[in-house]
Short mmCIF file of C-alpha atoms in Angstrom, two decimals:
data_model
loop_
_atom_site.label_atom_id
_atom_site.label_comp_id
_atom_site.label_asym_id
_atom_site.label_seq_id
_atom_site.Cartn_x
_atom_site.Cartn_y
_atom_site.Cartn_z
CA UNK A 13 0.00 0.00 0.00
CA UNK A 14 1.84 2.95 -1.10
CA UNK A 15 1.06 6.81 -0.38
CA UNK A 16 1.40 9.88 -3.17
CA UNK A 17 3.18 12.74 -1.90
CA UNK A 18 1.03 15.91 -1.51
CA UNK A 19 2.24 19.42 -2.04
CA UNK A 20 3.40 21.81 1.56
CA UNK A 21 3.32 25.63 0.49
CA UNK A 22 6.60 27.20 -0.16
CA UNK A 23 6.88 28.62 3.64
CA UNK A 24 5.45 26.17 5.13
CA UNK A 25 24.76 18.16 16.00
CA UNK A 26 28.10 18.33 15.02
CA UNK A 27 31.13 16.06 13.26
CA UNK A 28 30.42 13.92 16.52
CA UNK A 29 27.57 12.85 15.36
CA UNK A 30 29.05 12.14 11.71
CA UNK A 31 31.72 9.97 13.10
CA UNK A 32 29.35 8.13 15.64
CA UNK A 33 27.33 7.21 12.39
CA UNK A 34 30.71 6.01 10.65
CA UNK A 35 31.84 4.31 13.57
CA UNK A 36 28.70 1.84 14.11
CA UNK A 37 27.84 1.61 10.41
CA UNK A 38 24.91 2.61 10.61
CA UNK A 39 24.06 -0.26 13.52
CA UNK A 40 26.19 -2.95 11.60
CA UNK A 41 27.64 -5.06 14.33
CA UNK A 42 30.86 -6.51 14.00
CA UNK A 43 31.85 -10.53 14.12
CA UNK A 44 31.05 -11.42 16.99
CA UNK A 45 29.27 -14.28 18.79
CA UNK A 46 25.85 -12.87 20.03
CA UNK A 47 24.62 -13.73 23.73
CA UNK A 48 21.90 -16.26 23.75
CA UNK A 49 18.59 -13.63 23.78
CA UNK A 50 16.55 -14.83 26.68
CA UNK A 51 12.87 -15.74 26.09
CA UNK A 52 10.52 -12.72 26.81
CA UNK A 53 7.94 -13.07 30.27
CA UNK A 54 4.49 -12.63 29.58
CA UNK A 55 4.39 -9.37 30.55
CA UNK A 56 6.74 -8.00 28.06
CA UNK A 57 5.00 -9.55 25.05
CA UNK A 58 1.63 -8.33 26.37
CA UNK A 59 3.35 -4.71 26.59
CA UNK A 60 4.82 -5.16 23.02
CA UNK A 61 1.45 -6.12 21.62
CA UNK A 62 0.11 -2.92 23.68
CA UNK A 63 2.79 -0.80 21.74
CA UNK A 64 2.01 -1.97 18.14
CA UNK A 65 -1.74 -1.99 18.59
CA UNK A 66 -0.84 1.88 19.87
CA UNK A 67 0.96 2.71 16.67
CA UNK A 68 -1.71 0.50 14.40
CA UNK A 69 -4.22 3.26 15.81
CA UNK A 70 -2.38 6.22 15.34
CA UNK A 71 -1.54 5.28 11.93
CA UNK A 72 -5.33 4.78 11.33
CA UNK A 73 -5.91 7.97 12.82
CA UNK A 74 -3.50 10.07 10.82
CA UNK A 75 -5.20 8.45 7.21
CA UNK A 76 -7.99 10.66 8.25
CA UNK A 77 -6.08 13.23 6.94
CA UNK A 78 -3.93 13.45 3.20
CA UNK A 79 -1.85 15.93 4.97
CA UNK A 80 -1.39 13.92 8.41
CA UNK A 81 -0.65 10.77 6.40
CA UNK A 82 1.08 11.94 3.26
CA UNK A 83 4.66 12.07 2.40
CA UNK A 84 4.54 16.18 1.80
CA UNK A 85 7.02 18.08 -0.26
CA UNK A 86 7.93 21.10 -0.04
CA UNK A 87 10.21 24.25 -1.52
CA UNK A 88 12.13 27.31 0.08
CA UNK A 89 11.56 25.57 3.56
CA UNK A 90 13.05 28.02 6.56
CA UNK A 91 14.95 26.43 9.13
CA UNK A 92 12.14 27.54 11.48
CA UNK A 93 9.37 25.98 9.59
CA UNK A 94 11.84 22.51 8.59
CA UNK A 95 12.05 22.18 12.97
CA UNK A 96 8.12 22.57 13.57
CA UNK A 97 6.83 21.12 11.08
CA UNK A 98 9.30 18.14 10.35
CA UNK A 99 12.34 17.76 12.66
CA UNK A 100 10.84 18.03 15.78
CA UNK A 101 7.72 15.65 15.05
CA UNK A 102 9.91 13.32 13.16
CA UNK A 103 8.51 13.36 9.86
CA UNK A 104 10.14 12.85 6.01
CA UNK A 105 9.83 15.63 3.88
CA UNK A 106 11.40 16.11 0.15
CA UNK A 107 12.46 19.26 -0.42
CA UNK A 108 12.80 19.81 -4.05
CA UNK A 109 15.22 21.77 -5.69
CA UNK A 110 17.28 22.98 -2.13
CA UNK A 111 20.55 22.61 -3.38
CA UNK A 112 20.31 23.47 -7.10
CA UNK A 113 22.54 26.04 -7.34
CA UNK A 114 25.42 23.71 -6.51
CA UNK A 115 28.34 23.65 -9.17
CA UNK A 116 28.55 19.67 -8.52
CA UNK A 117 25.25 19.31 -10.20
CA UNK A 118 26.83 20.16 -13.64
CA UNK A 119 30.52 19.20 -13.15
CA UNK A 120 30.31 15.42 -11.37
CA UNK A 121 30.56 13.27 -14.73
CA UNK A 122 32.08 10.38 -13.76
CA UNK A 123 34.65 11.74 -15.94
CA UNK A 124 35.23 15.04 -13.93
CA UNK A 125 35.26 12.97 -10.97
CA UNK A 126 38.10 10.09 -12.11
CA UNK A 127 39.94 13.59 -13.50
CA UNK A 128 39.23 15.86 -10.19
CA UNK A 129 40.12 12.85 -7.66
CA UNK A 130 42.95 11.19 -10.19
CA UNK A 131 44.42 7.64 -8.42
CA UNK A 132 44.24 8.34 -4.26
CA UNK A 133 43.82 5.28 -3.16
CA UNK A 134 39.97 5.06 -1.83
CA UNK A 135 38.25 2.33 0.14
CA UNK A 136 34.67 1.46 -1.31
CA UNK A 137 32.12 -1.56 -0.79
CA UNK A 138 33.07 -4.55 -3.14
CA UNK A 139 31.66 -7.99 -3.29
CA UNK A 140 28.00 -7.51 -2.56
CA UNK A 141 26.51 -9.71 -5.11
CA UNK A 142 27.66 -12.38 -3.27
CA UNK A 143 26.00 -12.34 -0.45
CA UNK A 144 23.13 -10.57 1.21
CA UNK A 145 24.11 -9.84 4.45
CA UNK A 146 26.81 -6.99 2.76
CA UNK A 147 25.06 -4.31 4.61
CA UNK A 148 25.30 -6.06 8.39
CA UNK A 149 28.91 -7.50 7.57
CA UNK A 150 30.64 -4.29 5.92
CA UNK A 151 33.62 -4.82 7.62
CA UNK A 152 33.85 -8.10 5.08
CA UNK A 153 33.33 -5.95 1.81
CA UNK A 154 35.75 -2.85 2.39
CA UNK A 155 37.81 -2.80 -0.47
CA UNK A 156 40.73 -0.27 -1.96
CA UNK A 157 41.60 0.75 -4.89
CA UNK A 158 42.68 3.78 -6.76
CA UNK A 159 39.85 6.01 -7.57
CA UNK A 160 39.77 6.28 -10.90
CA UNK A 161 39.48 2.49 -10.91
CA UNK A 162 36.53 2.74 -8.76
CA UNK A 163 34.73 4.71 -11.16
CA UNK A 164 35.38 2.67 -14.15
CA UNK A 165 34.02 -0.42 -11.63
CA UNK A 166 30.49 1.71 -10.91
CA UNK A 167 29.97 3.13 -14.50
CA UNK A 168 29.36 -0.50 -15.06
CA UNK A 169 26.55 -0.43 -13.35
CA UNK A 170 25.74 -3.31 -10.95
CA UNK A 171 25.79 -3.72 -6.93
CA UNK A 172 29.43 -4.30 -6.61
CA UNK A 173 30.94 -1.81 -6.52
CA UNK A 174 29.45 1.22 -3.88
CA UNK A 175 31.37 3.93 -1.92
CA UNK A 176 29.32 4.56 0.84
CA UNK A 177 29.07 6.50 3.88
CA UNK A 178 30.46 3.84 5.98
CA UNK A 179 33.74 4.51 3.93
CA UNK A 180 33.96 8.25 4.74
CA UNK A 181 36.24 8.44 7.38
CA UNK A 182 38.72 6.77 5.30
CA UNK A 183 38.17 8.79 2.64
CA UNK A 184 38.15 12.18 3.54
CA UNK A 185 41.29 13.11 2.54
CA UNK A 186 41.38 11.55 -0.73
CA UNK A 187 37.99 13.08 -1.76
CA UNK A 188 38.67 16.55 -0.34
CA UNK A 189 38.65 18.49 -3.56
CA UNK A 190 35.80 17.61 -4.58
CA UNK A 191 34.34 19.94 -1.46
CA UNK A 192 35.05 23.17 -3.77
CA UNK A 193 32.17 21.91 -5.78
CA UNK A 194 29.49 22.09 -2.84
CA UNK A 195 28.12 24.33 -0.26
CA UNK A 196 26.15 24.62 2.54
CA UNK A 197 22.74 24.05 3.71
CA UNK A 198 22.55 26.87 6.42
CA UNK A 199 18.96 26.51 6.98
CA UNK A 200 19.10 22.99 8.56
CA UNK A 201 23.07 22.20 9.06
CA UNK A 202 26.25 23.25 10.29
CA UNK A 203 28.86 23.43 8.41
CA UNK A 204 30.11 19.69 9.01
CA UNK A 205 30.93 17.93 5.75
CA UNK A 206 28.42 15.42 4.34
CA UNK A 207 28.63 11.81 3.78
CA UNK A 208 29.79 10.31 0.28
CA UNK A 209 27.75 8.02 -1.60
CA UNK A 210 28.97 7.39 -5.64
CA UNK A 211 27.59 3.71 -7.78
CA UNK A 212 26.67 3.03 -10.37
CA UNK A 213 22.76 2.14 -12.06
CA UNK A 214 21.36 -0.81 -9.68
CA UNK A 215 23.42 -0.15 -6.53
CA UNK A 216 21.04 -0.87 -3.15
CA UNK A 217 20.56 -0.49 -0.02
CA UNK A 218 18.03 -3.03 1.53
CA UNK A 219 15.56 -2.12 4.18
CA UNK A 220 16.63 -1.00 7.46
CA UNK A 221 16.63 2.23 9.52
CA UNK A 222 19.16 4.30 11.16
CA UNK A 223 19.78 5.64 14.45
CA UNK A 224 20.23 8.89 13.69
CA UNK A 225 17.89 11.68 11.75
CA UNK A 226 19.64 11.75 7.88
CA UNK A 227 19.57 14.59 5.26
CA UNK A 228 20.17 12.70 1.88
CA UNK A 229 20.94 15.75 -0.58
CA UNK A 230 20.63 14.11 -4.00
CA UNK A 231 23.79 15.32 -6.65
CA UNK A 232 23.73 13.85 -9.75
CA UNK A 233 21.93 10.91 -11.50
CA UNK A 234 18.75 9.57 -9.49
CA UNK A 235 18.33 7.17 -6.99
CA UNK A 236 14.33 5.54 -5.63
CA UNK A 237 13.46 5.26 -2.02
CA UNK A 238 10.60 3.72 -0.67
CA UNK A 239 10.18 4.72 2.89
CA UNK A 240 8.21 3.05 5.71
CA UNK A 241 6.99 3.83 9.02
CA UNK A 242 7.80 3.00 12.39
CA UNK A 243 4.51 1.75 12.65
CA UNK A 244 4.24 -1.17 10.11
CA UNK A 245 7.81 -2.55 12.31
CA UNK A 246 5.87 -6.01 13.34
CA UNK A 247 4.93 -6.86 9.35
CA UNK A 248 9.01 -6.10 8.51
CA UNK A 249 10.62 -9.21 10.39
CA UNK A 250 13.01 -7.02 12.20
CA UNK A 251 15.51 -9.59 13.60
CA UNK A 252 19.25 -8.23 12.53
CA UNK A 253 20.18 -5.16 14.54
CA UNK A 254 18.56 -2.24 11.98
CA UNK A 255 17.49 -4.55 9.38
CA UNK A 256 14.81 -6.09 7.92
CA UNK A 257 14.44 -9.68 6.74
CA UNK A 258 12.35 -8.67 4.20
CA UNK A 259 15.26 -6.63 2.17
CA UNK A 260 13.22 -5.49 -0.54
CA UNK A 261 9.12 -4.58 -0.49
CA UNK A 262 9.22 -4.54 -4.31
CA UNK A 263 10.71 -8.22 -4.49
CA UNK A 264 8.32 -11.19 -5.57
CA UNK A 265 10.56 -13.60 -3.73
CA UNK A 266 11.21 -11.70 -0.90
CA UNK A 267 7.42 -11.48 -0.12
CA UNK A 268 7.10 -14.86 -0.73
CA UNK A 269 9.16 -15.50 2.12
CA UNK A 270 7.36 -12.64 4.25
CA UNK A 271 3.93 -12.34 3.00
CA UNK A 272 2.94 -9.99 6.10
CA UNK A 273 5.13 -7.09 4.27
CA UNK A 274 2.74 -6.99 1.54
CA UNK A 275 0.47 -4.43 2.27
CA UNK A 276 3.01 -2.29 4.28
CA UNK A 277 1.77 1.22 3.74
CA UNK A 278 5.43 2.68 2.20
CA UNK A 279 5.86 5.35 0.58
CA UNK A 280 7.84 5.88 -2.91
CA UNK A 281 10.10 8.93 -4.07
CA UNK A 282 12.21 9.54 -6.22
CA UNK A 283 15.11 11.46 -5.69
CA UNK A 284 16.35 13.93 -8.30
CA UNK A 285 19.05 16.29 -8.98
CA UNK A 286 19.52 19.06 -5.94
CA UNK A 287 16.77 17.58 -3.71
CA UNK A 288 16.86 16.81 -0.16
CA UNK A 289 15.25 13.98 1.55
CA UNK A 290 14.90 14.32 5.53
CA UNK A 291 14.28 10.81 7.15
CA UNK A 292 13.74 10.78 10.75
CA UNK A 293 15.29 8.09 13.33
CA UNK A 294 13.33 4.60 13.11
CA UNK A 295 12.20 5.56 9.62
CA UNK A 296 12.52 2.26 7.77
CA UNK A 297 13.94 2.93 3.66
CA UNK A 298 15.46 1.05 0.89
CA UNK A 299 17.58 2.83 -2.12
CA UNK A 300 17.64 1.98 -5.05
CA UNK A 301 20.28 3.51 -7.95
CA UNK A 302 18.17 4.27 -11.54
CA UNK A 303 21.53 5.54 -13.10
CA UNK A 304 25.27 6.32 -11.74
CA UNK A 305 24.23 8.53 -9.03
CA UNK A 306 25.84 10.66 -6.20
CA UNK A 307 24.87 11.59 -3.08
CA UNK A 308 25.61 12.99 0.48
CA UNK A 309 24.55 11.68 3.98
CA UNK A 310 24.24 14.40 6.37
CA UNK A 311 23.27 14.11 9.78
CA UNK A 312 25.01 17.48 11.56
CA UNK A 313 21.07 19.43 11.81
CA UNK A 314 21.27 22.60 14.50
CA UNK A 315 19.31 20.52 16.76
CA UNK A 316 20.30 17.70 18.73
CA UNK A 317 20.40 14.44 17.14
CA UNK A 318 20.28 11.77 19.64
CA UNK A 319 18.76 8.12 19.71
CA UNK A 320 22.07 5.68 18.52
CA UNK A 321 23.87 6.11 22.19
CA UNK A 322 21.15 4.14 24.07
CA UNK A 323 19.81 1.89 21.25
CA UNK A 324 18.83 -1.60 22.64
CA UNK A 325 20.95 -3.56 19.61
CA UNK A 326 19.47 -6.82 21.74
#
């Protein structure tokens, strides 16, 4: 069950954060034996059944409304009107068009960026197509090679080859010049550097959410993400840390295997050239690459951005 995205008129915390978000991988634990996970009492079933029948109702409650319940978009958003209307009740909201006057919207060609970057030596995801726990094990797929090879890897096209955010720590010296090429985002941020994400068509991210509130500023090419909410958490087989069994919502096979994620209500956008995506904490998403695409992770807002120190990974 997927939602359209209505219209919002026109006026409708730091690096720390950044490197906390590098530094778990976005929830990715590392190799290591978990503790056997004791069988729940009575009482804390009954009180989890309490919680999603809560969130069932408030979901019901909010389709009342196409404003309550829609995915809204919006243009020229103030800072003031992105905290009250979005931040602070943790809701998505595409902004189109915020970052359009970038120079990297033009200039990143993969060509530009093989010339700009030349052969530092980069560390990327590699080896995902063989196996489909890539995003929980990331530690197994870091790879290095010089950049221009990288980018002759992703205009290939395919999911093996991804530099993702979980590589930007090691990259940030390599990739610096390519800073000259953005700027900031006043309204919402400080002036922390964003997150690097550069694949080819067909890279993807499979269903999970983060522990942090993300602003996914869209460069070049075009990427689909099909967000869900917090409430629709029992029909998603949450079992690994932040991710879903399920993977994929738009996968025959996948919902063969989990037939409850089948009418998920999700919502679908698509993510073009100098837009910005907000996705709250819990917010569950997939990602999807339509064509060699870049884009930045950033999670430094002016407001305090809290929720992955006290997660209960289980």
């Amino acid at each position: 069950m997927s939602k359209t995205l209505p219209s919002l008129p026109a006026q409708a915390a730091d690096m720390a954060m950044q490197m906390a978000l590098r530094q778990i991988d976005f929830g990715a634990g590392r190799a290591v034996a978990s503790p056997a996970v004791p069988a729940k009492a009575p009482e804390d079933r009954l009180a989890l059944k309490r919680q999603d029948w809560l969130m069932e109702v408030q979901e019901r409650q909010r389709a009342l409304s196409p404003y309550a319940s829609g995915l809204l978009t919006a243009e020229n958003l103030s800072g003031e009107d992105f905290l009250h209307g979005f931040y602070a009740p943790g809701r998505p909201v595409l902004i189109k068009g915020a970052i359009g006057h970038w120079p990297a919207l033009t200039r990143w060609t993969p060509d530009y960026l093989a010339k700009t970057v030349g052969d530092a030596m980069i560390e990327y995801q590699g080896g995902r197509s063989s196996a489909q726990d890539y995003e929980l094990k990331k530690d197994k797929h870091r790879k290095r090679a010089p950049f221009r090879q990288f980018i002759a890897l992703a205009r290939k096209g395919g999911n093996d080859a991804y530099l993702t955010a979980s590589n930007s720590a090691a990259n940030g010296p390599a990739l610096q010049p390519l800073e000259a090429d953005l700027g900031p985002i006043d309204a919402y941020l400080t002036r922390a550097p964003g997150m690097l994400w550069i694949g080819g068509e067909g890279t993807f991210t499979p269903l999970h959410f983060d522990l942090t509130n993300n602003l996914l500023a869209q460069v070049t090419g075009s990427k689909r993400v099909i967000l869900i909410p917090p409430s629709q958490t029992r029909r998603l087989a949450h079992r690994s840390h932040v991710f879903s069994d399920v993977r994929d919502v738009t996968d025959e096979a996948r919902l063969k295997l989990h037939p409850q994620a089948r009418d998920v209500l999700r919502y679908e956008v698509a993510l073009s050239p100098g837009d910005l995506l907000f996705i709250p904490i819990g917010w569950w998403h997939q990602v999807r690459s339509e064509s060699f695409s870049t884009m930045l992770t950033y999670t430094n807002f002016h407001w305090a951005n809290v929720g992955h120190e006290n997660y209960p990974a289980g």
